[in-house]
Structure formats: C-alpha cells, structure tokens
Coordinates of C-alpha atoms in Angstrom, one line a residue:
Chain A
M173 CA 0.0 0.0 0.0
S174 CA 1.3 3.4 -0.8
F175 CA 0.7 7.1 -1.0
V176 CA 1.5 8.3 -4.5
G177 CA 1.5 11.6 -6.3
R178 CA 2.0 11.6 -10.1
N179 CA 3.0 14.6 -12.1
I180 CA 2.1 17.1 -9.3
G181 CA 2.2 20.7 -10.5
V182 CA 1.3 23.7 -8.4
E183 CA 1.1 27.3 -9.4
L184 CA 0.6 30.1 -6.9
G185 CA -0.3 33.3 -8.7
R186 CA 1.9 33.3 -11.7
R187 CA 4.8 31.4 -10.0
T188 CA 5.2 27.8 -10.6
I189 CA 6.1 26.2 -7.3
L190 CA 6.2 22.5 -8.4
H191 CA 6.9 21.4 -12.0
G192 CA 5.0 18.2 -12.4
V193 CA 6.9 16.0 -9.8
D194 CA 6.4 12.4 -8.9
F195 CA 6.3 11.3 -5.3
S196 CA 5.8 8.0 -3.6
A197 CA 5.7 6.7 0.0
T198 CA 5.3 3.2 1.3
A199 CA 3.3 2.2 4.4
G200 CA 5.5 0.8 7.1
Q201 CA 8.2 3.4 6.5
V202 CA 8.9 7.0 7.5
T203 CA 9.3 9.1 4.4
A204 CA 11.0 12.4 4.8
I205 CA 10.6 15.3 2.3
V206 CA 13.6 17.6 2.6
G207 CA 14.9 20.6 0.7
P208 CA 16.1 24.2 1.2
N209 CA 13.8 27.1 2.1
G210 CA 11.4 27.9 -0.7
S211 CA 12.2 24.6 -2.6
G212 CA 8.5 23.6 -2.6
K213 CA 8.7 20.8 0.0
S214 CA 5.8 22.1 2.1
T215 CA 3.8 22.8 -1.0
L216 CA 4.4 19.2 -2.1
L217 CA 2.9 18.0 1.2
R218 CA 0.0 20.4 0.9
A219 CA -0.7 19.2 -2.6
L220 CA -0.6 15.6 -1.4
C221 CA -3.2 16.4 1.3
G222 CA -5.4 18.4 -1.0
E223 CA -4.8 21.7 0.7
V224 CA -3.6 23.5 -2.5
R225 CA -5.0 23.0 -6.0
C226 CA -2.7 21.0 -8.1
T227 CA -2.5 19.3 -11.5
G228 CA -1.7 15.6 -11.6
R229 CA -3.1 12.8 -9.6
V230 CA -2.8 11.8 -5.9
A231 CA -3.7 8.3 -4.8
I232 CA -3.9 6.9 -1.2
N233 CA -3.8 3.2 -0.9
G234 CA -4.6 2.9 -4.6
R235 CA -7.7 5.2 -4.4
D236 CA -7.7 8.6 -6.2
T237 CA -8.1 11.2 -3.5
S238 CA -10.2 13.4 -5.8
Q239 CA -12.8 10.6 -5.8
L240 CA -12.9 10.4 -2.0
K241 CA -15.2 12.5 0.2
G242 CA -13.7 14.6 3.0
W243 CA -14.9 12.3 5.8
Q244 CA -13.5 9.2 4.0
L245 CA -10.1 10.9 3.6
A246 CA -10.3 11.9 7.3
G247 CA -10.5 8.3 8.2
M248 CA -7.4 7.4 6.1
R249 CA -5.0 10.2 6.9
A250 CA -4.4 13.0 9.3
V251 CA -2.5 16.2 8.6
L252 CA -0.4 18.2 11.1
P253 CA -0.1 21.8 9.9
Q254 CA 3.2 23.7 10.3
A255 CA 1.7 26.4 12.6
A256 CA -1.7 26.3 14.1
S257 CA -3.4 29.2 15.9
L258 CA -6.7 28.7 17.7
A259 CA -9.5 31.2 17.7
F260 CA -11.2 30.5 21.0
P261 CA -10.0 29.6 24.5
F262 CA -10.3 25.8 24.2
T263 CA -8.5 23.6 26.7
V264 CA -5.9 21.1 25.6
I265 CA -8.2 18.1 26.0
E266 CA -10.9 19.9 24.0
V267 CA -8.5 20.6 21.1
I268 CA -7.5 16.9 21.1
R269 CA -11.1 15.8 21.2
L270 CA -11.6 17.6 17.9
G271 CA -9.5 14.8 16.4
L272 CA -12.2 12.4 17.5
S273 CA -14.8 14.2 15.3
A274 CA -13.3 12.4 12.3
G275 CA -15.0 9.5 14.1
V276 CA -13.2 6.3 13.1
S277 CA -11.1 5.2 16.0
V278 CA -12.3 2.5 18.4
R279 CA -12.4 2.8 22.2
R280 CA -12.5 6.5 21.6
D281 CA -13.1 7.9 25.0
H282 CA -9.6 7.2 26.4
L283 CA -7.8 8.2 23.2
P284 CA -7.3 11.9 24.0
S285 CA -5.5 11.3 27.3
R286 CA -3.5 8.5 25.8
A287 CA -2.4 10.7 22.9
L288 CA -1.5 13.4 25.4
E289 CA 0.7 11.0 27.3
A290 CA 2.3 9.8 24.0
V291 CA 3.5 13.4 23.3
G292 CA 4.7 13.9 26.9
L293 CA 1.9 16.2 28.0
A294 CA 0.1 14.0 30.5
G295 CA -1.8 16.1 33.0
Y296 CA -2.0 19.1 30.6
G297 CA -5.6 18.4 29.6
G298 CA -7.2 21.1 31.6
R299 CA -4.7 23.9 30.6
F300 CA -5.7 26.5 28.0
Y301 CA -4.1 25.9 24.6
Q302 CA -3.2 29.6 24.2
E303 CA -1.2 29.5 27.5
L304 CA 1.2 26.8 26.3
S305 CA 4.6 27.4 24.7
G306 CA 5.0 27.0 20.9
G307 CA 6.6 23.6 21.3
E308 CA 3.9 22.4 23.6
Q309 CA 1.2 23.7 21.2
Q310 CA 2.9 21.8 18.4
R311 CA 2.8 18.6 20.5
V312 CA -0.9 19.2 21.4
Q313 CA -1.6 19.4 17.7
L314 CA 0.3 16.2 17.1
A315 CA -1.8 14.5 19.8
R316 CA -4.9 15.7 18.0
V317 CA -3.6 14.3 14.7
L318 CA -2.7 11.0 16.4
T319 CA -6.2 10.7 17.9
Q320 CA -7.7 11.1 14.4
V321 CA -5.9 8.0 13.1
W322 CA -4.9 6.2 16.3
E323 CA -4.7 2.7 14.9
P324 CA -2.0 2.6 12.2
V325 CA -4.0 0.0 10.3
A326 CA -7.8 0.0 9.9
H327 CA -9.8 -2.5 7.8
G328 CA -6.6 -4.0 6.5
A329 CA -5.4 -0.8 5.0
P330 CA -2.6 1.4 6.4
R331 CA -3.5 4.9 7.6
W332 CA -1.2 7.9 7.1
L333 CA 0.3 10.7 9.1
L334 CA 1.2 13.7 7.0
L335 CA 3.3 16.0 9.1
D336 CA 4.6 19.4 8.1
E337 CA 7.8 20.0 10.1
P338 CA 6.6 18.1 13.2
V339 CA 9.7 18.9 15.2
S340 CA 10.5 22.4 14.1
S341 CA 9.8 24.2 17.4
L342 CA 10.8 21.4 19.8
D343 CA 13.9 21.0 22.0
I344 CA 16.2 18.1 21.2
G345 CA 14.7 15.8 23.8
H346 CA 11.2 16.2 22.4
Q347 CA 12.4 16.1 18.9
L348 CA 13.8 12.6 19.6
M349 CA 10.6 11.6 21.3
V350 CA 8.4 12.7 18.4
M351 CA 10.7 11.0 15.8
E352 CA 10.4 7.8 17.9
L353 CA 6.7 8.2 17.8
M354 CA 6.7 8.4 14.0
R355 CA 9.0 5.4 13.7
D356 CA 6.7 3.4 16.0
Y357 CA 3.6 4.4 14.0
A358 CA 5.4 3.2 10.8
A359 CA 6.6 0.0 12.5
R360 CA 3.0 -0.9 13.4
G361 CA 2.1 -0.7 9.7
G362 CA 1.1 2.9 9.2
G363 CA 2.5 5.3 6.8
V364 CA 4.4 8.5 7.8
I365 CA 5.2 11.4 5.5
A366 CA 7.0 14.3 7.1
V367 CA 8.5 17.5 5.8
M368 CA 11.8 17.8 7.6
H369 CA 14.2 20.6 8.2
D370 CA 16.7 18.8 10.3
L371 CA 18.9 16.6 8.1
N372 CA 20.5 14.8 11.1
L373 CA 17.1 13.6 12.4
T374 CA 16.1 12.7 8.8
A375 CA 19.2 10.6 8.4
M376 CA 18.5 8.9 11.8
F377 CA 14.9 8.1 11.5
A378 CA 13.8 8.2 7.8
D379 CA 13.5 5.0 5.8
A380 CA 13.2 7.0 2.6
V381 CA 14.0 10.6 1.6
T382 CA 12.8 12.8 -1.2
M383 CA 14.8 15.9 -1.8
V384 CA 13.0 18.8 -3.4
H385 CA 15.0 21.6 -5.1
R386 CA 13.5 24.5 -7.1
G387 CA 10.2 22.7 -7.6
E388 CA 11.8 19.5 -8.9
I389 CA 12.7 16.3 -7.2
A390 CA 16.5 16.4 -6.8
A391 CA 16.9 12.9 -5.5
T392 CA 14.9 10.2 -3.9
G393 CA 15.8 6.9 -2.1
T394 CA 17.4 5.8 1.2
P395 CA 19.0 8.5 3.4
A396 CA 22.5 7.2 2.5
K397 CA 21.7 7.5 -1.2
V398 CA 20.1 11.0 -1.1
L399 CA 22.1 12.7 1.6
T400 CA 25.4 12.8 -0.3
D401 CA 28.0 15.6 -0.4
A402 CA 27.2 16.4 -4.1
T403 CA 23.4 16.4 -3.8
L404 CA 23.4 18.4 -0.6
S405 CA 25.9 20.9 -1.8
R406 CA 24.0 21.5 -5.0
A407 CA 20.6 21.8 -3.3
Y408 CA 21.6 23.9 -0.3
G409 CA 24.0 26.2 -2.1
C410 CA 27.0 25.6 0.2
N411 CA 29.7 23.1 0.4
L412 CA 28.5 20.3 2.7
R413 CA 30.2 17.1 3.7
V414 CA 28.5 14.2 5.5
N415 CA 30.1 12.2 8.3
C416 CA 32.9 14.7 8.7
Q417 CA 34.2 16.0 12.1
P418 CA 34.4 19.8 12.4
P419 CA 37.9 20.7 11.1
Q420 CA 38.3 23.3 13.8
G421 CA 37.2 21.1 16.6
G422 CA 35.1 22.9 19.2
T423 CA 31.8 21.7 20.7
W424 CA 29.4 19.9 18.6
L425 CA 26.3 17.8 19.3
L426 CA 24.5 15.2 17.3
P427 CA 21.1 13.7 18.1
H428 CA 22.6 10.3 17.1
A429 CA 24.5 10.2 20.3
A430 CA 21.4 10.8 22.5
T431 CA 19.4 8.1 24.1
L432 CA 15.9 8.5 25.6
R433 CA 16.1 7.9 29.4
A434 CA 13.8 5.5 31.0
G435 CA 11.9 6.8 34.1
Chain B
M158 CA 6.7 6.9 26.6
T159 CA 9.5 7.7 28.9
L160 CA 9.1 11.4 29.0
A161 CA 5.5 11.0 29.9
T162 CA 6.2 8.8 32.9
C163 CA 8.8 11.2 34.3
N164 CA 6.3 14.0 34.3
E165 CA 5.5 14.1 38.0
I166 CA 2.8 16.8 37.9
A167 CA -0.1 14.7 39.0
V168 CA -3.2 16.6 37.8
A169 CA -6.7 15.2 38.3
D170 CA -8.9 14.9 35.2
P171 CA -9.6 18.3 33.7
P172 CA -12.9 19.7 34.8
D173 CA -15.6 18.7 32.4
R174 CA -16.8 22.0 30.9
A175 CA -19.4 20.2 28.7
A176 CA -21.3 18.9 31.8
A177 CA -21.1 22.4 33.3
A178 CA -22.5 23.9 30.1
R179 CA -25.4 21.4 30.1
R180 CA -26.2 22.3 33.7
L181 CA -26.1 26.0 32.7
S182 CA -28.6 25.3 29.9
L183 CA -31.1 24.2 32.6
W184 CA -30.6 27.3 34.7
L185 CA -30.8 29.6 31.6
G186 CA -34.1 27.8 30.6
L187 CA -35.6 28.5 34.0
A188 CA -34.3 32.1 33.8
L189 CA -36.0 32.6 30.5
L190 CA -39.3 31.3 31.8
A191 CA -39.0 33.7 34.7
T192 CA -38.1 36.7 32.5
M193 CA -41.0 35.9 30.1
T194 CA -43.4 35.8 33.1
A195 CA -42.0 39.0 34.4
S196 CA -42.3 40.6 31.0
L197 CA -45.9 39.7 30.8
A198 CA -46.5 41.1 34.2
T199 CA -44.7 44.4 33.6
G200 CA -46.0 47.4 31.7
A201 CA -47.0 51.0 31.7
A202 CA -50.7 50.2 32.1
G203 CA -52.0 49.0 35.5
T204 CA -53.2 45.7 34.3
S205 CA -52.1 42.9 36.6
L206 CA -51.1 39.5 35.1
W207 CA -51.9 37.8 38.4
A208 CA -55.3 39.3 38.8
A209 CA -56.1 38.4 35.2
L210 CA -55.0 34.8 35.7
G211 CA -57.1 34.7 38.9
D212 CA -60.1 35.9 37.0
L213 CA -59.6 33.3 34.3
A214 CA -59.1 30.5 36.9
Q215 CA -62.5 31.4 38.4
G216 CA -64.1 31.4 35.0
R217 CA -64.7 35.1 34.9
A218 CA -64.2 36.9 31.6
L219 CA -61.4 39.6 31.4
S220 CA -62.3 43.2 30.8
R221 CA -61.8 44.3 27.2
V222 CA -58.9 46.6 28.2
D223 CA -57.1 43.9 30.2
E224 CA -57.5 41.4 27.4
T225 CA -56.2 43.8 24.8
I226 CA -53.2 44.8 27.0
L227 CA -52.2 41.2 27.8
W228 CA -53.1 39.4 24.6
N229 CA -52.4 42.0 21.9
I230 CA -49.7 44.1 23.5
R231 CA -47.7 42.3 26.1
L232 CA -47.8 38.7 24.8
P233 CA -46.5 39.5 21.2
R234 CA -44.0 41.9 22.7
T235 CA -42.7 39.2 25.1
L236 CA -42.5 36.6 22.4
M237 CA -40.8 38.9 20.0
G238 CA -38.3 40.1 22.6
A239 CA -37.4 36.5 23.3
L240 CA -37.1 35.6 19.6
V241 CA -35.1 38.7 18.7
G242 CA -32.8 38.3 21.6
A243 CA -32.2 34.7 20.7
A244 CA -31.7 35.5 17.1
L245 CA -29.1 38.3 17.8
A246 CA -27.1 36.2 20.2
V247 CA -27.0 33.1 18.0
S248 CA -26.2 35.2 14.9
G249 CA -23.2 36.6 16.8
A250 CA -22.0 33.2 18.0
V251 CA -22.3 31.7 14.6
M252 CA -20.6 34.6 12.9
Q253 CA -17.7 34.6 15.5
G254 CA -17.3 30.8 14.9
L255 CA -17.3 31.4 11.1
F256 CA -14.8 34.2 11.2
R257 CA -12.8 32.6 14.0
N258 CA -12.8 36.0 15.6
P259 CA -14.5 36.7 18.9
L260 CA -15.2 40.2 17.7
A261 CA -17.1 39.3 14.6
D262 CA -20.8 40.2 14.6
P263 CA -23.5 40.7 12.0
G264 CA -23.0 44.4 12.7
L265 CA -19.4 44.0 11.7
V266 CA -19.9 42.5 8.2
G267 CA -22.5 45.0 7.2
V268 CA -25.5 42.7 7.4
S269 CA -27.2 45.0 10.1
A270 CA -26.2 48.1 8.2
G271 CA -27.7 46.8 5.0
A272 CA -30.9 45.9 6.8
G273 CA -30.8 49.4 8.3
L274 CA -30.5 51.0 4.9
G275 CA -33.5 49.0 3.7
A276 CA -35.5 50.2 6.6
I277 CA -34.5 53.9 6.2
S278 CA -35.2 53.8 2.5
A279 CA -38.7 52.5 3.3
I280 CA -39.3 55.2 5.9
V281 CA -38.1 58.1 3.8
L282 CA -39.1 57.0 0.3
G283 CA -42.2 55.2 1.3
A284 CA -44.0 58.5 1.6
A285 CA -43.6 59.0 -2.2
L286 CA -45.5 55.8 -2.9
P287 CA -49.1 56.1 -4.2
A288 CA -51.7 56.1 -1.3
G289 CA -53.4 53.0 -2.5
M290 CA -50.2 51.0 -2.5
M291 CA -49.3 52.3 1.0
A292 CA -52.7 51.2 2.3
L293 CA -52.0 47.7 1.0
I294 CA -48.4 47.2 2.2
G295 CA -47.9 50.1 4.6
A296 CA -47.4 48.2 7.8
H297 CA -45.1 45.7 6.3
L298 CA -43.0 48.0 4.2
V299 CA -40.3 48.8 6.8
P300 CA -39.8 45.2 8.0
M301 CA -39.8 43.9 4.4
A302 CA -37.3 46.5 3.2
A303 CA -35.0 45.9 6.2
F304 CA -35.1 42.2 5.6
A305 CA -34.3 42.7 1.9
G306 CA -31.4 45.0 2.7
G307 CA -29.8 42.4 5.0
W308 CA -30.1 39.7 2.3
I309 CA -28.8 41.9 -0.5
T310 CA -25.8 42.9 1.6
T311 CA -25.0 39.3 2.3
L312 CA -25.3 38.3 -1.3
V313 CA -23.1 41.1 -2.5
L314 CA -20.6 40.3 0.3
Y315 CA -20.6 36.7 -0.9
R316 CA -20.0 37.7 -4.6
V317 CA -17.1 39.9 -3.6
S318 CA -15.4 37.5 -1.3
T319 CA -15.9 34.1 -3.0
R320 CA -13.7 33.0 -5.8
G321 CA -13.9 29.5 -7.3
G322 CA -16.2 28.3 -4.6
R323 CA -13.9 29.3 -1.7
T324 CA -14.7 32.2 0.7
S325 CA -11.8 34.1 2.1
V326 CA -12.6 35.1 5.6
A327 CA -10.2 38.1 5.5
T328 CA -11.7 39.4 2.3
M329 CA -15.2 38.9 3.6
L330 CA -14.4 40.9 6.8
L331 CA -12.9 43.8 4.9
A332 CA -15.6 43.8 2.3
G333 CA -18.2 43.8 5.1
I334 CA -16.6 46.9 6.6
A335 CA -16.7 48.6 3.2
L336 CA -20.3 47.6 2.6
G337 CA -21.3 48.7 6.1
A338 CA -19.7 52.1 5.5
L339 CA -21.4 52.4 2.1
A340 CA -24.8 51.5 3.6
G341 CA -24.2 54.0 6.4
A342 CA -23.3 56.7 3.9
V343 CA -26.4 56.1 1.8
S344 CA -28.5 56.0 4.9
G345 CA -27.0 59.4 5.9
L346 CA -28.0 60.8 2.5
L347 CA -31.5 59.6 3.0
V348 CA -31.7 61.0 6.5
H349 CA -30.7 64.4 5.0
A350 CA -33.8 64.2 2.8
A351 CA -36.2 63.2 5.6
D352 CA -38.8 65.4 7.1
D353 CA -39.4 65.9 10.9
Q354 CA -41.9 63.1 11.4
Q355 CA -39.7 60.7 9.4
L356 CA -36.7 61.7 11.5
R357 CA -38.4 60.8 14.7
D358 CA -39.3 57.4 13.2
L359 CA -35.8 56.9 12.0
T360 CA -34.3 57.7 15.4
F361 CA -36.6 55.4 17.2
W362 CA -36.0 52.6 14.6
G363 CA -32.2 53.2 14.5
L364 CA -31.8 52.7 18.3
G365 CA -34.0 49.7 18.2
S366 CA -37.3 49.0 19.9
L367 CA -39.8 46.2 20.6
A368 CA -42.6 48.8 21.0
G369 CA -44.0 48.0 17.5
A370 CA -44.5 44.3 18.3
T371 CA -47.8 42.9 16.8
W372 CA -48.9 39.4 16.1
G373 CA -48.5 40.2 12.4
K374 CA -44.9 41.2 12.7
L375 CA -44.2 38.3 15.0
M376 CA -45.7 35.8 12.5
A377 CA -43.6 37.4 9.7
A378 CA -40.3 37.1 11.7
A379 CA -40.8 33.9 13.7
P380 CA -40.5 31.3 11.0
I381 CA -37.2 32.6 9.7
I382 CA -35.7 33.1 13.1
L383 CA -36.9 29.6 14.3
V384 CA -35.4 27.9 11.3
A385 CA -32.1 29.7 11.9
L386 CA -32.2 28.9 15.7
L387 CA -33.1 25.2 15.2
G388 CA -30.6 24.7 12.4
A389 CA -27.6 26.4 14.0
P390 CA -26.8 23.5 16.4
F391 CA -26.2 21.3 13.3
L392 CA -23.3 23.6 12.4
A393 CA -21.7 23.2 15.9
R394 CA -19.3 20.4 15.0
G395 CA -18.2 22.3 11.9
L396 CA -17.7 25.6 13.7
N397 CA -15.7 23.8 16.4
A398 CA -13.3 22.4 13.8
L399 CA -13.1 25.7 12.0
A400 CA -11.4 27.1 15.2
L401 CA -8.4 25.2 14.0
G402 CA -8.5 27.0 10.6
E403 CA -10.2 26.1 7.3
A404 CA -7.5 23.7 6.1
A405 CA -7.3 21.7 9.4
A406 CA -11.1 21.5 9.5
G407 CA -11.1 20.1 6.0
H408 CA -8.6 17.5 7.0
L409 CA -10.9 16.5 9.9
G410 CA -13.5 15.6 7.2
I411 CA -15.7 18.7 7.7
P412 CA -17.4 19.9 4.5
V413 CA -15.9 23.4 5.1
Q414 CA -17.5 25.2 2.2
R415 CA -21.0 23.9 3.0
V416 CA -20.6 24.8 6.7
K417 CA -19.6 28.3 5.7
N418 CA -22.5 28.7 3.2
L419 CA -25.1 27.5 5.8
A420 CA -23.6 29.7 8.5
V421 CA -23.9 32.8 6.3
L422 CA -27.5 31.9 5.5
A423 CA -28.4 31.4 9.1
V424 CA -26.8 34.7 10.1
A425 CA -28.4 36.7 7.3
G426 CA -31.8 35.2 8.0
A427 CA -31.8 35.6 11.7
T428 CA -30.3 39.1 11.7
G429 CA -32.4 40.3 8.8
A430 CA -35.6 39.2 10.5
A431 CA -34.6 40.6 13.9
V432 CA -33.5 44.0 12.5
A433 CA -36.7 44.1 10.4
V434 CA -39.0 43.9 13.4
S435 CA -37.0 45.6 16.1
G436 CA -34.4 47.9 14.5
G437 CA -30.7 47.9 15.3
I438 CA -30.2 46.5 18.8
G439 CA -26.5 46.4 19.5
F440 CA -24.1 44.4 21.8
V441 CA -26.4 41.3 22.4
G442 CA -24.6 39.4 19.6
I443 CA -21.1 40.1 21.0
V444 CA -21.7 40.2 24.8
V445 CA -23.8 37.0 25.2
P446 CA -21.4 34.6 23.4
H447 CA -18.5 36.1 25.3
L448 CA -20.1 35.7 28.7
L449 CA -21.0 32.1 27.9
R450 CA -17.5 31.2 26.7
L451 CA -16.1 32.6 30.0
A452 CA -18.6 30.5 31.9
S453 CA -18.6 27.2 30.1
G454 CA -16.1 27.2 27.3
P455 CA -16.2 27.8 23.5
D456 CA -17.8 24.4 22.4
H457 CA -20.5 25.4 19.9
K458 CA -22.6 22.4 20.8
T459 CA -23.6 24.0 24.0
L460 CA -22.7 27.6 23.2
L461 CA -25.4 28.0 20.5
P462 CA -28.4 26.8 22.5
N463 CA -27.2 28.6 25.6
A464 CA -26.7 31.8 23.6
A465 CA -30.3 31.6 22.4
L466 CA -31.6 31.2 26.0
L467 CA -29.4 33.9 27.5
G468 CA -29.9 36.3 24.6
A469 CA -33.7 35.9 25.0
S470 CA -33.6 36.5 28.7
L471 CA -31.2 39.5 28.5
L472 CA -33.2 41.3 25.8
L473 CA -36.5 40.8 27.7
G474 CA -34.8 42.2 30.8
A475 CA -33.5 45.2 28.8
D476 CA -37.0 45.7 27.4
M477 CA -38.5 45.7 30.8
I478 CA -36.1 48.4 31.8
S479 CA -36.8 50.4 28.7
R480 CA -40.6 50.2 29.3
T481 CA -40.6 51.1 33.0
I482 CA -37.7 53.4 33.7
T483 CA -39.3 56.5 32.0
A484 CA -42.9 55.3 32.1
P485 CA -45.3 56.1 30.6
A486 CA -42.8 57.1 28.0
E487 CA -40.4 54.5 26.6
L488 CA -36.6 54.4 26.0
P489 CA -35.5 52.8 22.8
I490 CA -34.2 49.4 23.9
G491 CA -30.9 49.9 21.9
I492 CA -30.0 52.6 24.4
V493 CA -30.5 50.2 27.3
T494 CA -28.5 47.3 25.6
A495 CA -25.7 49.8 24.8
I496 CA -25.5 51.2 28.3
L497 CA -25.5 47.7 29.8
G498 CA -23.5 46.0 27.0
A499 CA -20.7 48.4 26.2
P500 CA -19.0 48.4 29.6
V501 CA -19.4 44.6 29.8
F502 CA -17.8 44.4 26.4
L503 CA -14.9 46.6 27.4
W504 CA -14.4 44.5 30.5
I505 CA -14.3 41.4 28.5
L506 CA -11.8 42.9 26.1
L507 CA -9.5 43.7 28.9
R508 CA -9.7 40.2 30.4
R509 CA -9.5 38.4 27.0
R510 CA -6.4 40.3 25.9
M511 CA -4.4 38.1 28.2
V512 CA -5.7 34.8 26.7
V513 CA -6.4 35.5 23.0
E514 CA -4.6 37.7 20.6
L515 CA -7.5 39.7 19.1

C-alpha cells in the first residue's frame, strides 16, 4: 500500500512552485521530504493532502483522492499543519477531542488522554491551549492528529500521518521523542510522510528521503543514497560534507549520540 | 513513553466543561421562563397579570382593556423580545465561529447596516408611494425592506469575497466593513432628505425598539428566526473544527464550504428578520457569546443553545427596563443594551487580551 503523487504541478499566482513532480511513499516506512527554504517541499505536502489546488493525480492506498469524500479521507489520513493558531479559549483536551470528530477510532473515550501521554503532556488536559509554549502547542496538535488515526492499520489498510515540520519548534529531547513516535507508527504498519528541516534527524529516522529543489525532485531513495556531499551541496547552495568531524574542533552535538532515558 | 512517565505533575482529570455547560442550559431555561413571566406582568398600564390569571381561573371573563393589553400588546412583545434576543445572540455566536474571531458580529460584516439601509429607505421613500399602495403594504413596508437590505448585503458580500467556490474570511471581513460604510453613507444621505416626522421614526428605529410588536410582525419574523435557531446547532461540529483553521477543519473531514454557506445563510436570515421587526439592537450578539465562553467554554454544541436562551432573557430584561424606567414614555431598547452591554464588552476585552490575541 502506498501514497502516490503523479505529475504534481502547483502554481501560486503566476509562479510555478512545483513542476510536475512524482512522489511515492510506502506504508510501514517513515518518508521524509527535505529541501532548502522555498524549494517547494511544504507545497508538495499540501498538494498531497489536498490543501492546494494541483495538477496531476494523488492516490492513497490505490484510491484517487479526488474521488474520495472529505470524511472518507479523514479516516485514512491525518494532517499536522506547520503552525496552528486557535480562535477561542479551548482547553488542551478539547482541542485533542476535535480529532475524534473524524470519528473512526475504536475505544475512543480514552484516546485523547493516551495521545497526550504519548506526546509527553500527561496532565496538561485542563490547561488553556493559548497559555502553552510554541513547542507544547505543536505537540498538542500532534496528539490531536494521532487521535484522528490512532490505529496505524484500519480495515486491513494502512493509515497515514502527513506532518509538516513536526519537530520544528521542539527541543532536542522532544524532537527525539516525536521522531520515535513516528518510527513506532510506521513500524506498526502505518505510513508517515514528514516534511523535515533537520537533516540529522532525517538521516537517523527516515527510511526514505525525497529531496525537493527548485520545484523539482532532486533525489529520492534511502538517506544514504540521497544525503550525499554532491546532492546536498547543490541543493543547499553551500559546500557540505557528511560524516565529517568539524575541522576546527570545538563543541558539537548530534542527536545520534542521545538516548531516551527510562523513568 | 518515557518522558510522559517522568512527568511528575499529577493533575486530576480536567474539569468537564461540557457537563457544566449542560447544567447551565437548565438554569438559563428557567431564567427565560422567569423573565418571560415578568415581562408579561410588567407594563406602563395598571393591568395585573396575576389578577387576570385569577379571574380566568375562576371562570370570569377579562375586561376588554385587560384582554387587549395582555393578549395584543404584552404577549406579542414578550414573544418577539425572546425571539429577537435569541436571534441576535445566536447570529453573533455563529458569525464569530465562522470568522474565527471573537469580535465578529453581523453588525461588523455590514448585514445589520444593509438591513438598516433598507428600513431607512422604506421610511423616507415610502412617503412617495401612491396612497393605494401604501394602504396595501404600509405596515409591512419597513420590515420587508430591512429584511431585503440584509439579504442583498449578504449576497453582494458573498459575490465579492468568494472565488472559485472558496470564501476568504479576511476578504469577507474587509468587504463587510466597506459595505457597512457604504450602507451607512447612503443612509445618511436619506436622513438628510427626511422630514421631521420621518426623522423621529428613524431615530426610534435606529436605536431599536420592541414597541411595535404585533402578532402580524411576530408571525412574519418567527418562521425565519426559528429555522435559523433550530438549524444552528447542526453547524456546531463544523464551527468547532473551524477554530483550527479552514485547512485543518477540512482534514478532519468537515465539509468546510458547506458549513460556511449555511452559517452565512443562518446569520443573514436571523439578523435580517430581527432587524426588520426591532431595528438595530447592539451588543447582544457580542456580549452574550463572550459571557458564555467565559462561563462554560467555547464548544459550539452547548454555546449555540445557551446563547439563544441567555440572549432571549437579556433582551427581555432590557426591554422591561426600557418600558418602565421612564414610564409612561419608553426608551429605545438599543440605548439600554448599549449602556449595559458596552461596559461589559470593554471589561471582556481587557480580560481576554491576556488569553487570546484579538
């Protein structure tokens, strides 16, 4: 089962953001979309989830998304926006319960608190969403999205998490935690597609990487195949070398070296 | 998850605001019954509701005067006050949900101003109509014109702000401000052309009043308002999801465009009908939903019914003040709602600034 985009083209105003690109993600894997600022990586995700008008064809588990109703899609995939403001003073648990309104998860009543626990915010249910920090708000939204498609597989078909920069405002500990969550979801049979800014975390957790550059697909494949000196240097406009210690020494820190503590 | 378990802040289950909101519905329902009874018992004339009920209970007929006052004056006025109050409060709540802005109000997007222009046109230009025609439609002319003005404003607003089947909330808000200004300017021109008697009518209408309540007006407005009131709760789930933004609501499976269309229809209908029979009564649409959100949270499933109940009670209360404070004369009810509502609104703004970026 897969999430496929064929010949996706997006124009915003007179600018062409995506020039007819192909994209494919497989269930059971974490697929990362990377690329420099303004490359079109977020637009690709928004085209895949139907948020922007695009040419071409998008299919989820072999079904054309343009043929599916909104509520059907809502049962197959959930989307985490990059930034989410909230109009009214909802509490955290009320925000997460909105994920239930997609209405396809079983044993629903406990899901919101379990989702809160999963993103490390147990006990935050009664707090006001607007009073949380940016990173906490991002994790609340993730919990809402998880609640919508809690079981990674439903009726024999995988469900999908489409995440736009899910770790962008998180500290390194919570980044690792959320990446673990994504990996776990994929391991249990679901599909995860995430726009990623952090190349280290991408290299650590992604099973497949698609690099977008100037509205085209620059490379696609395993992290080792895509994250190479030549591809990275061309796309990001500076000389980059992977697996290279800083020539000047100094302090440096990689998420690879971290382990999540038990207890 | 390890980080979850090391979080030592043991907090009990969050208070269930939904249950609190349902309890509140009960109290608001009782309050409405009480204010309706009080409204029937209050008036400039000396007629006593209790004496009349006692007479009826003992099988005695009411005097003609008492019957007229209770049945033809106080009862339609009470029912209309309840309906208009409910319509204004629910219109405000729906519009705020639609625009994801706690300050949105039918007054803000020009619906009330458009309805006002219709009414003023009818008052000023109606005099020029042939006498035979006036005799035929005279009583209904102002309400009908106000209603039509509200609808036309909404339709124009929609044409301006909808492209390719999608409504931009920002464009709609700004277009509404422009349309409201335009309607206000044309209204001003008409007022300039009005004579003294018309000016008095205009002032009274402009500040809002329930004094003109008759069974005829009530029957004209009630079906539209009731359809809007009973239909609004079906929009609750959609409006809740819209709080996350249109895109996120769509990803939750909400038919966003349909929810927006229906919300606009409900608002135009309820506001148009309310303005038509009672003029421009301000602040109910903003203050009532705000108070309820403070008391029991922003969930539209309970907010919309509670807004109807509280709006009805508050407007009846304001009407009783307007009828009795300068009796036997009457204050326009819009003055009462503004004097009571504006300070509450400012207080809410000061409080809310801490929680929500307005």
